[in-house]
CSV table of N, CA, C and O in Angstrom, one decimal:
chain,number,residue,atom,x,y,z
X,1,MET,N,-14.1,-5.7,18.6
X,1,MET,CA,-13.7,-4.6,18.4
X,1,MET,C,-13.9,-2.5,18.2
X,1,MET,O,-15.5,-2.3,18.0
X,2,THR,N,-12.7,-2.4,18.6
X,2,THR,CA,-13.1,-0.7,19.0
X,2,THR,C,-13.0,0.5,18.4
X,2,THR,O,-11.9,-0.1,17.3
X,3,LEU,N,-13.5,1.6,17.6
X,3,LEU,CA,-13.5,2.7,16.6
X,3,LEU,C,-11.9,2.2,16.7
X,3,LEU,O,-11.5,3.1,15.2
X,4,ASP,N,-11.0,2.8,17.0
X,4,ASP,CA,-10.1,2.9,17.7
X,4,ASP,C,-8.5,2.3,17.3
X,4,ASP,O,-7.9,2.5,17.2
X,5,GLN,N,-9.4,1.1,17.8
X,5,GLN,CA,-9.0,-0.7,17.3
X,5,GLN,C,-8.8,-0.8,15.6
X,5,GLN,O,-7.4,-0.9,15.5
X,6,SER,N,-9.4,-0.6,15.2
X,6,SER,CA,-10.0,-0.2,13.9
X,6,SER,C,-9.3,0.2,13.3
X,6,SER,O,-8.8,0.0,12.1
X,7,VAL,N,-8.6,1.7,13.7
X,7,VAL,CA,-8.4,2.5,13.1
X,7,VAL,C,-6.9,2.6,12.8
X,7,VAL,O,-6.0,2.9,11.8
X,8,TRP,N,-6.2,1.6,13.9
X,8,TRP,CA,-4.9,2.1,14.5
X,8,TRP,C,-4.2,0.6,13.1
X,8,TRP,O,-3.3,0.3,12.6
X,9,LEU,N,-5.7,-1.0,13.2
X,9,LEU,CA,-5.5,-1.7,12.5
X,9,LEU,C,-5.3,-1.0,10.6
X,9,LEU,O,-4.5,-1.8,9.4
X,10,LEU,N,-6.1,0.2,10.2
X,10,LEU,CA,-6.4,0.0,9.1
X,10,LEU,C,-5.0,1.0,8.8
X,10,LEU,O,-4.7,0.6,7.8
X,11,LEU,N,-4.5,1.6,9.9
X,11,LEU,CA,-3.4,2.4,8.9
X,11,LEU,C,-2.2,1.5,9.2
X,11,LEU,O,-0.9,1.9,8.5
X,12,ILE,N,-2.1,0.2,10.1
X,12,ILE,CA,-0.9,0.0,10.1
X,12,ILE,C,-0.9,-0.7,8.9
X,12,ILE,O,0.3,-0.7,7.5
X,13,THR,N,-1.8,-1.6,8.1
X,13,THR,CA,-1.8,-2.3,7.8
X,13,THR,C,-1.9,-1.3,5.6
X,13,THR,O,-1.1,-2.6,4.8
X,14,ALA,N,-2.3,-0.6,5.9
X,14,ALA,CA,-2.1,0.4,5.1
X,14,ALA,C,-0.5,0.2,4.4
X,14,ALA,O,-0.2,0.3,3.6
X,15,ILE,N,0.0,1.0,5.7
X,15,ILE,CA,1.3,2.2,5.2
X,15,ILE,C,2.4,0.1,5.2
X,15,ILE,O,3.1,0.3,3.4
X,16,ILE,N,1.9,-0.7,6.1
X,16,ILE,CA,2.9,-2.4,5.4
X,16,ILE,C,2.7,-2.6,4.3
X,16,ILE,O,3.6,-2.8,2.9
X,17,LEU,N,0.8,-2.2,3.5
X,17,LEU,CA,0.5,-2.8,1.5
X,17,LEU,C,0.8,-1.7,0.9
X,17,LEU,O,1.3,-2.3,-0.2
X,18,ALA,N,1.4,-0.7,1.8
X,18,ALA,CA,1.7,-0.3,0.6
X,18,ALA,C,3.0,-0.2,0.6
X,18,ALA,O,3.4,0.7,-1.2
X,19,ASN,N,4.0,0.1,1.1
X,19,ASN,CA,4.9,-0.8,1.2
X,19,ASN,C,5.9,-1.5,0.3
X,19,ASN,O,6.9,-2.8,-0.4
X,20,ILE,N,5.3,-3.1,-0.1
X,20,ILE,CA,5.4,-4.2,-0.3
X,20,ILE,C,5.1,-4.2,-1.6
X,20,ILE,O,7.1,-4.8,-2.2
X,21,PRO,N,4.7,-3.8,-2.8
X,21,PRO,CA,5.8,-4.4,-3.9
X,21,PRO,C,7.0,-3.2,-4.4
X,21,PRO,O,7.1,-4.2,-5.3
X,22,TRP,N,6.9,-2.1,-3.6
X,22,TRP,CA,8.2,-1.9,-3.9
X,22,TRP,C,9.6,-2.4,-3.1
X,22,TRP,O,10.7,-2.8,-3.4
X,23,VAL,N,9.0,-2.8,-2.0
X,23,VAL,CA,9.9,-3.9,-0.8
X,23,VAL,C,10.4,-4.9,-1.4
X,23,VAL,O,11.6,-5.1,-1.5
X,24,LEU,N,9.5,-5.7,-1.8
X,24,LEU,CA,10.4,-7.5,-2.2
X,24,LEU,C,9.9,-7.3,-3.8
X,24,LEU,O,9.1,-8.1,-4.1
X,25,SER,N,11.0,-6.6,-3.8
X,25,SER,CA,11.0,-7.0,-5.5
X,25,SER,C,11.5,-8.1,-6.7
X,25,SER,O,11.5,-7.9,-7.2
X,26,ASN,N,11.0,-9.2,-5.8
X,26,ASN,CA,11.5,-10.8,-6.2
X,26,ASN,C,10.2,-11.9,-5.9
X,26,ASN,O,10.3,-12.4,-6.2
X,27,ARG,N,9.4,-10.4,-5.9
X,27,ARG,CA,8.4,-11.5,-4.7
X,27,ARG,C,6.8,-10.8,-5.6
X,27,ARG,O,6.3,-9.5,-5.9
X,28,LEU,N,6.4,-11.4,-5.8
X,28,LEU,CA,4.4,-11.2,-6.6
X,28,LEU,C,3.8,-11.1,-6.7
X,28,LEU,O,3.2,-12.9,-5.5
X,29,PHE,N,3.0,-10.7,-5.7
X,29,PHE,CA,2.0,-10.5,-3.7
X,29,PHE,C,2.3,-11.5,-3.2
X,29,PHE,O,1.4,-12.5,-2.7
X,30,MET,N,3.8,-10.5,-3.3
X,30,MET,CA,4.1,-12.0,-1.6
X,30,MET,C,5.1,-13.7,-2.2
X,30,MET,O,5.5,-13.0,-0.8
X,31,PHE,N,3.5,-14.2,-2.7
X,31,PHE,CA,4.0,-15.0,-2.8
X,31,PHE,C,4.9,-16.1,-3.8
X,31,PHE,O,5.6,-17.2,-3.8
X,32,ILE,N,4.7,-15.6,-5.4
X,32,ILE,CA,5.0,-15.2,-6.5
X,32,ILE,C,6.2,-14.9,-6.3
X,32,ILE,O,6.0,-13.8,-6.7
X,33,LYS,N,7.4,-16.2,-6.7
X,33,LYS,CA,9.3,-15.6,-6.6
X,33,LYS,C,8.6,-15.6,-8.2
X,33,LYS,O,8.6,-16.5,-8.4
X,34,VAL,N,9.4,-14.0,-9.1
X,34,VAL,CA,9.7,-13.3,-9.5
X,34,VAL,C,11.2,-13.1,-9.8
X,34,VAL,O,12.3,-13.2,-9.0
X,35,PRO,N,12.1,-13.8,-11.2
X,35,PRO,CA,13.5,-13.1,-11.2
X,35,PRO,C,13.1,-11.5,-10.8
X,35,PRO,O,14.2,-11.2,-9.0
X,36,ASN,N,12.3,-10.6,-10.7
X,36,ASN,CA,12.9,-9.3,-11.4
X,36,ASN,C,11.2,-8.8,-11.1
X,36,ASN,O,10.5,-9.6,-12.9
X,37,LYS,N,10.6,-7.8,-11.2
X,37,LYS,CA,8.9,-6.7,-12.1
X,37,LYS,C,9.2,-5.9,-12.5
X,37,LYS,O,10.9,-5.6,-11.2
X,38,SER,N,9.4,-5.0,-13.4
X,38,SER,CA,8.5,-4.3,-13.8
X,38,SER,C,7.9,-2.8,-13.2
X,38,SER,O,7.1,-3.7,-12.5
X,39,PHE,N,8.4,-1.7,-13.2
X,39,PHE,CA,7.5,-0.9,-12.9
X,39,PHE,C,6.5,-1.0,-12.6
X,39,PHE,O,5.0,-0.5,-11.5
X,40,VAL,N,5.8,-1.3,-13.8
X,40,VAL,CA,4.4,-1.8,-14.4
X,40,VAL,C,4.2,-2.3,-13.8
X,40,VAL,O,2.0,-2.1,-12.8
X,41,ILE,N,4.1,-4.0,-13.0
X,41,ILE,CA,4.2,-5.0,-11.9
X,41,ILE,C,4.0,-4.4,-11.2
X,41,ILE,O,3.2,-4.9,-10.0
X,42,ASN,N,5.1,-3.7,-10.5
X,42,ASN,CA,4.4,-2.4,-8.9
X,42,ASN,C,3.9,-2.0,-8.9
X,42,ASN,O,3.2,-2.3,-7.8
X,43,LEU,N,3.6,-0.9,-10.2
X,43,LEU,CA,2.6,0.0,-9.4
X,43,LEU,C,1.3,-0.8,-10.1
X,43,LEU,O,-0.2,-0.6,-9.1
X,44,LEU,N,0.9,-2.0,-10.7
X,44,LEU,CA,-0.4,-3.1,-10.4
X,44,LEU,C,-0.7,-3.5,-9.5
X,44,LEU,O,-1.8,-3.4,-9.0
X,45,GLU,N,0.4,-4.8,-8.7
X,45,GLU,CA,-0.1,-4.3,-7.5
X,45,GLU,C,0.5,-3.5,-6.2
X,45,GLU,O,-0.7,-4.1,-5.7
X,46,TRP,N,0.7,-2.9,-6.3
X,46,TRP,CA,0.1,-1.6,-5.9
X,46,TRP,C,-1.0,-1.2,-5.7
X,46,TRP,O,-1.9,-1.1,-5.0
X,47,LEU,N,-1.7,-0.7,-7.2
X,47,LEU,CA,-3.3,-0.2,-7.1
X,47,LEU,C,-3.9,-2.1,-6.3
X,47,LEU,O,-4.8,-1.3,-5.4
X,48,LEU,N,-3.4,-2.8,-6.5
X,48,LEU,CA,-4.4,-3.9,-6.2
X,48,LEU,C,-4.0,-3.9,-4.2
X,48,LEU,O,-5.4,-3.9,-3.9
X,49,TYR,N,-3.9,-3.3,-3.7
X,49,TYR,CA,-2.5,-3.7,-2.1
X,49,TYR,C,-3.6,-2.0,-1.8
X,49,TYR,O,-4.7,-2.5,-0.9
X,50,PHE,N,-3.7,-1.9,-2.9
X,50,PHE,CA,-5.0,-0.1,-2.5
X,50,PHE,C,-6.6,-0.2,-2.7
X,50,PHE,O,-6.6,-0.2,-1.7
X,51,ILE,N,-7.0,-1.2,-3.7
X,51,ILE,CA,-7.9,-1.6,-3.5
X,51,ILE,C,-8.5,-2.6,-1.9
X,51,ILE,O,-9.2,-2.5,-1.8
X,52,LEU,N,-7.7,-3.8,-1.8
X,52,LEU,CA,-7.6,-4.7,-0.5
X,52,LEU,C,-7.9,-3.4,1.1
X,52,LEU,O,-8.7,-4.1,1.5
X,53,THR,N,-6.6,-2.6,1.2
X,53,THR,CA,-7.0,-2.1,1.5
X,53,THR,C,-8.9,-1.0,2.0
X,53,THR,O,-8.5,-1.0,3.3
X,54,GLY,N,-9.0,-0.5,0.5
X,54,GLY,CA,-10.5,0.0,1.2
X,54,GLY,C,-11.5,-1.3,1.8
X,54,GLY,O,-12.2,-0.9,2.0
X,55,ILE,N,-10.7,-1.9,1.0
X,55,ILE,CA,-11.9,-3.4,1.1
X,55,ILE,C,-12.0,-3.9,2.9
X,55,ILE,O,-13.4,-3.6,3.7
X,56,LEU,N,-10.2,-3.5,2.4
X,56,LEU,CA,-10.3,-3.7,5.0
X,56,LEU,C,-10.9,-2.5,5.3
X,56,LEU,O,-12.2,-2.6,6.4
X,57,ALA,N,-11.1,-1.2,4.8
X,57,ALA,CA,-11.9,0.4,5.4
X,57,ALA,C,-13.6,-0.6,5.8
X,57,ALA,O,-13.9,-0.1,6.8
X,58,TYR,N,-13.5,-0.6,4.4
X,58,TYR,CA,-15.3,-0.8,4.3
X,58,TYR,C,-15.6,-1.9,5.4
X,58,TYR,O,-17.2,-1.2,6.5
X,59,LEU,N,-15.0,-2.7,5.8
X,59,LEU,CA,-14.9,-4.2,6.4
X,59,LEU,C,-14.8,-3.5,7.9
X,59,LEU,O,-16.1,-3.7,9.0
X,60,LEU,N,-14.2,-3.6,8.2
X,60,LEU,CA,-14.1,-2.6,9.7
X,60,LEU,C,-14.8,-1.7,10.0
X,60,LEU,O,-15.2,-1.5,11.3
X,61,GLU,N,-14.9,-0.4,9.5
X,61,GLU,CA,-16.0,0.6,9.8
X,61,GLU,C,-17.7,-0.1,9.6
X,61,GLU,O,-18.3,0.1,10.6
X,62,GLN,N,-18.3,-1.1,8.8
X,62,GLN,CA,-19.4,-2.0,9.1
X,62,GLN,C,-18.8,-2.5,10.1
X,62,GLN,O,-20.4,-2.2,11.4
X,63,LYS,N,-18.1,-3.1,10.1
X,63,LYS,CA,-18.2,-4.5,11.5
X,63,LYS,C,-18.1,-2.8,13.5
X,63,LYS,O,-18.4,-3.8,14.4
X,64,SER,N,-17.5,-2.0,13.4
X,64,SER,CA,-17.6,-1.2,14.2
X,64,SER,C,-18.4,-0.1,14.9
X,64,SER,O,-19.0,0.0,15.7
X,65,MET,N,-18.9,-0.2,13.3
X,65,MET,CA,-20.5,1.5,13.8
X,65,MET,C,-21.6,0.4,13.2
X,65,MET,O,-22.1,1.4,13.6
X,66,GLY,N,-21.6,-0.1,13.2
X,66,GLY,CA,-23.0,-1.1,12.3
X,66,GLY,C,-22.9,-0.8,11.0
X,66,GLY,O,-24.5,-1.2,10.2
X,67,HIS,N,-22.7,0.0,10.7
X,67,HIS,CA,-22.9,0.8,8.8
X,67,HIS,C,-22.0,1.7,8.7
X,67,HIS,O,-21.3,1.9,9.2
X,68,VAL,N,-21.7,1.6,6.7
X,68,VAL,CA,-20.8,2.6,6.6
X,68,VAL,C,-21.6,4.1,5.6
X,68,VAL,O,-22.5,3.6,5.6
X,69,GLN,N,-20.8,4.7,6.3
X,69,GLN,CA,-20.8,6.3,5.8
X,69,GLN,C,-21.1,6.3,4.4
X,69,GLN,O,-19.9,5.7,4.2
X,70,LYS,N,-21.5,7.4,3.5
X,70,LYS,CA,-21.6,6.7,2.3
X,70,LYS,C,-20.7,7.9,1.8
X,70,LYS,O,-20.7,8.9,2.5
X,71,GLN,N,-19.8,7.6,1.3
X,71,GLN,CA,-18.8,8.8,0.9
X,71,GLN,C,-18.7,9.0,-0.4
X,71,GLN,O,-19.1,8.9,-1.7
X,72,ASP,N,-17.9,10.7,-1.3
X,72,ASP,CA,-18.7,11.2,-2.2
X,72,ASP,C,-16.7,11.5,-2.8
X,72,ASP,O,-15.8,11.0,-2.0
X,73,TRP,N,-16.5,11.3,-4.0
X,73,TRP,CA,-15.3,11.5,-4.7
X,73,TRP,C,-14.0,12.4,-3.7
X,73,TRP,O,-13.0,11.5,-4.2
X,74,GLU,N,-14.6,13.8,-2.8
X,74,GLU,CA,-13.1,13.4,-2.4
X,74,GLU,C,-12.3,13.2,-1.8
X,74,GLU,O,-11.8,12.8,-1.3
X,75,PHE,N,-13.1,12.1,-0.6
X,75,PHE,CA,-12.8,11.2,0.4
X,75,PHE,C,-12.1,9.8,-0.3
X,75,PHE,O,-10.8,9.8,-0.4
X,76,TYR,N,-11.7,9.1,-1.8
X,76,TYR,CA,-11.3,8.9,-3.3
X,76,TYR,C,-10.2,9.6,-2.9
X,76,TYR,O,-9.0,8.7,-2.9
X,77,ALA,N,-10.6,10.4,-3.2
X,77,ALA,CA,-9.2,11.3,-3.5
X,77,ALA,C,-7.6,11.0,-2.4
X,77,ALA,O,-6.7,11.2,-2.6
X,78,ILE,N,-8.0,11.5,-1.6
X,78,ILE,CA,-7.8,11.8,-0.5
X,78,ILE,C,-6.8,10.5,0.5
X,78,ILE,O,-5.6,10.1,0.5
X,79,THR,N,-8.1,9.3,0.4
X,79,THR,CA,-7.6,8.1,0.9
X,79,THR,C,-6.6,7.4,0.4
X,79,THR,O,-5.3,7.5,-0.4
X,80,PHE,N,-6.2,7.5,-2.1
X,80,PHE,CA,-5.0,7.2,-2.8
X,80,PHE,C,-4.2,8.1,-2.9
X,80,PHE,O,-3.3,8.2,-2.9
X,81,PHE,N,-4.1,9.9,-2.1
X,81,PHE,CA,-2.9,10.1,-2.5
X,81,PHE,C,-2.3,9.5,-0.6
X,81,PHE,O,-1.0,10.1,-0.8
X,82,MET,N,-4.1,9.2,0.1
X,82,MET,CA,-2.5,9.0,1.6
X,82,MET,C,-2.2,7.4,0.8
X,82,MET,O,-0.8,7.4,1.6
X,83,PHE,N,-3.1,7.5,0.6
X,83,PHE,CA,-1.5,5.2,0.3
X,83,PHE,C,-0.1,5.9,-0.5
X,83,PHE,O,1.1,5.0,-0.4
X,84,VAL,N,-0.3,6.7,-1.9
X,84,VAL,CA,0.4,7.2,-2.3
X,84,VAL,C,2.4,7.9,-1.4
X,84,VAL,O,2.9,7.5,-1.4
X,85,ILE,N,1.4,9.2,-0.6
X,85,ILE,CA,2.3,9.0,1.0
X,85,ILE,C,2.6,7.9,1.3
X,85,ILE,O,4.3,7.9,1.4
X,86,PHE,N,2.2,6.6,2.5
X,86,PHE,CA,2.8,5.9,2.9
X,86,PHE,C,3.2,5.2,1.8
X,86,PHE,O,4.7,4.1,2.3
X,87,ALA,N,3.6,4.7,0.4
X,87,ALA,CA,4.3,4.3,-0.3
X,87,ALA,C,6.0,4.6,-0.1
X,87,ALA,O,6.6,4.1,-1.4
X,88,PHE,N,6.0,5.6,0.1
X,88,PHE,CA,7.2,6.2,-0.6
X,88,PHE,C,8.2,6.0,0.2
X,88,PHE,O,9.4,6.3,-0.8
X,89,PRO,N,8.3,5.7,1.3
X,89,PRO,CA,9.8,4.5,1.2
X,89,PRO,C,10.5,3.8,0.7
X,89,PRO,O,11.4,3.3,0.6
X,90,GLY,N,8.7,2.4,0.9
X,90,GLY,CA,9.7,1.5,0.1
X,90,GLY,C,9.8,2.2,-2.4
X,90,GLY,O,11.0,1.9,-2.4
X,91,PHE,N,9.6,2.8,-2.0
X,91,PHE,CA,9.1,3.4,-3.4
X,91,PHE,C,10.9,4.3,-4.0
X,91,PHE,O,11.9,3.4,-4.9
X,92,ILE,N,11.2,4.5,-2.1
X,92,ILE,CA,12.3,5.1,-2.9
X,92,ILE,C,14.0,4.0,-2.5
X,92,ILE,O,14.3,4.3,-2.9
X,93,TYR,N,13.2,3.6,-1.8
X,93,TYR,CA,14.0,2.3,-1.5
X,93,TYR,C,14.5,1.5,-2.8
X,93,TYR,O,15.3,1.7,-3.0
X,94,ARG,N,13.6,1.0,-3.4
X,94,ARG,CA,13.6,0.1,-4.3
X,94,ARG,C,14.0,0.6,-5.8
X,94,ARG,O,15.0,0.6,-6.5
X,95,TYR,N,14.4,2.5,-5.7
X,95,TYR,CA,14.6,3.5,-7.5
X,95,TYR,C,15.4,3.9,-6.6
X,95,TYR,O,16.3,3.8,-7.6
X,96,ASN,N,16.3,3.8,-5.5
X,96,ASN,CA,16.9,5.0,-5.4
X,96,ASN,C,17.5,4.9,-4.3
X,96,ASN,O,18.8,4.3,-4.1
X,97,LEU,N,17.6,4.1,-2.8
X,97,LEU,CA,18.7,4.3,-2.2
X,97,LEU,C,19.4,2.1,-3.1
X,97,LEU,O,20.7,2.1,-1.9
X,98,LYS,N,18.2,1.3,-2.9
X,98,LYS,CA,18.8,-0.2,-3.2
X,98,LYS,C,20.2,0.0,-4.3
X,98,LYS,O,21.1,-0.3,-4.1
X,99,LYS,N,20.0,1.5,-5.2
X,99,LYS,CA,20.6,1.0,-6.3
X,99,LYS,C,22.5,1.7,-5.6
X,99,LYS,O,23.7,1.2,-6.1
X,100,PHE,N,22.1,2.6,-5.0
X,100,PHE,CA,22.5,2.8,-4.7
X,100,PHE,C,24.2,2.7,-3.3
X,100,PHE,O,24.7,2.7,-3.5
X,101,LEU,N,22.8,1.5,-2.6
X,101,LEU,CA,24.2,0.5,-1.5
X,101,LEU,C,24.6,-1.0,-2.4
X,101,LEU,O,25.9,-0.9,-2.1
X,102,GLN,N,24.1,-1.0,-4.0
X,102,GLN,CA,24.6,-1.5,-4.2
X,102,GLN,C,26.7,-1.2,-4.8
X,102,GLN,O,26.6,-1.8,-5.4
X,103,THR,N,25.7,0.0,-5.7
X,103,THR,CA,27.2,1.5,-5.8
X,103,THR,C,28.1,1.0,-4.9
X,103,THR,O,29.3,0.6,-5.8
X,104,LYS,N,27.9,1.4,-4.4
X,104,LYS,CA,29.0,1.1,-2.5
X,104,LYS,C,29.7,0.8,-2.1
X,104,LYS,O,30.3,0.9,-1.8
X,105,LYS,N,28.3,-0.3,-2.3
X,105,LYS,CA,29.1,-2.3,-1.7
X,105,LYS,C,30.1,-2.9,-2.6
X,105,LYS,O,31.0,-3.0,-2.3
X,106,ASN,N,30.2,-1.9,-3.5
X,106,ASN,CA,31.0,-2.9,-5.1
X,106,ASN,C,31.9,-1.7,-5.4
X,106,ASN,O,33.2,-1.6,-5.3
């Protein structure tokens, strides 16, 4: 896998994983069916997906470049807030748009 392919795979995976907790409001970790998830559970699930994305990024960098560059705290802060931005569409859907669509339907 080339470096360009690794970057695109990581970006697409990060966008999908950032939105899954908010879009799938009746599923926990994509597989466990629950009646409804609270905001705290959504946030914990989102944080776990952030960590999984970081592990995937580490593995992809190791595979495509042969070594992993040491990073300081700024790198991790930026990636955290990028993941927050990636999750914005799913969050808006879950807490704003979904309620609006349900009131319009009734």
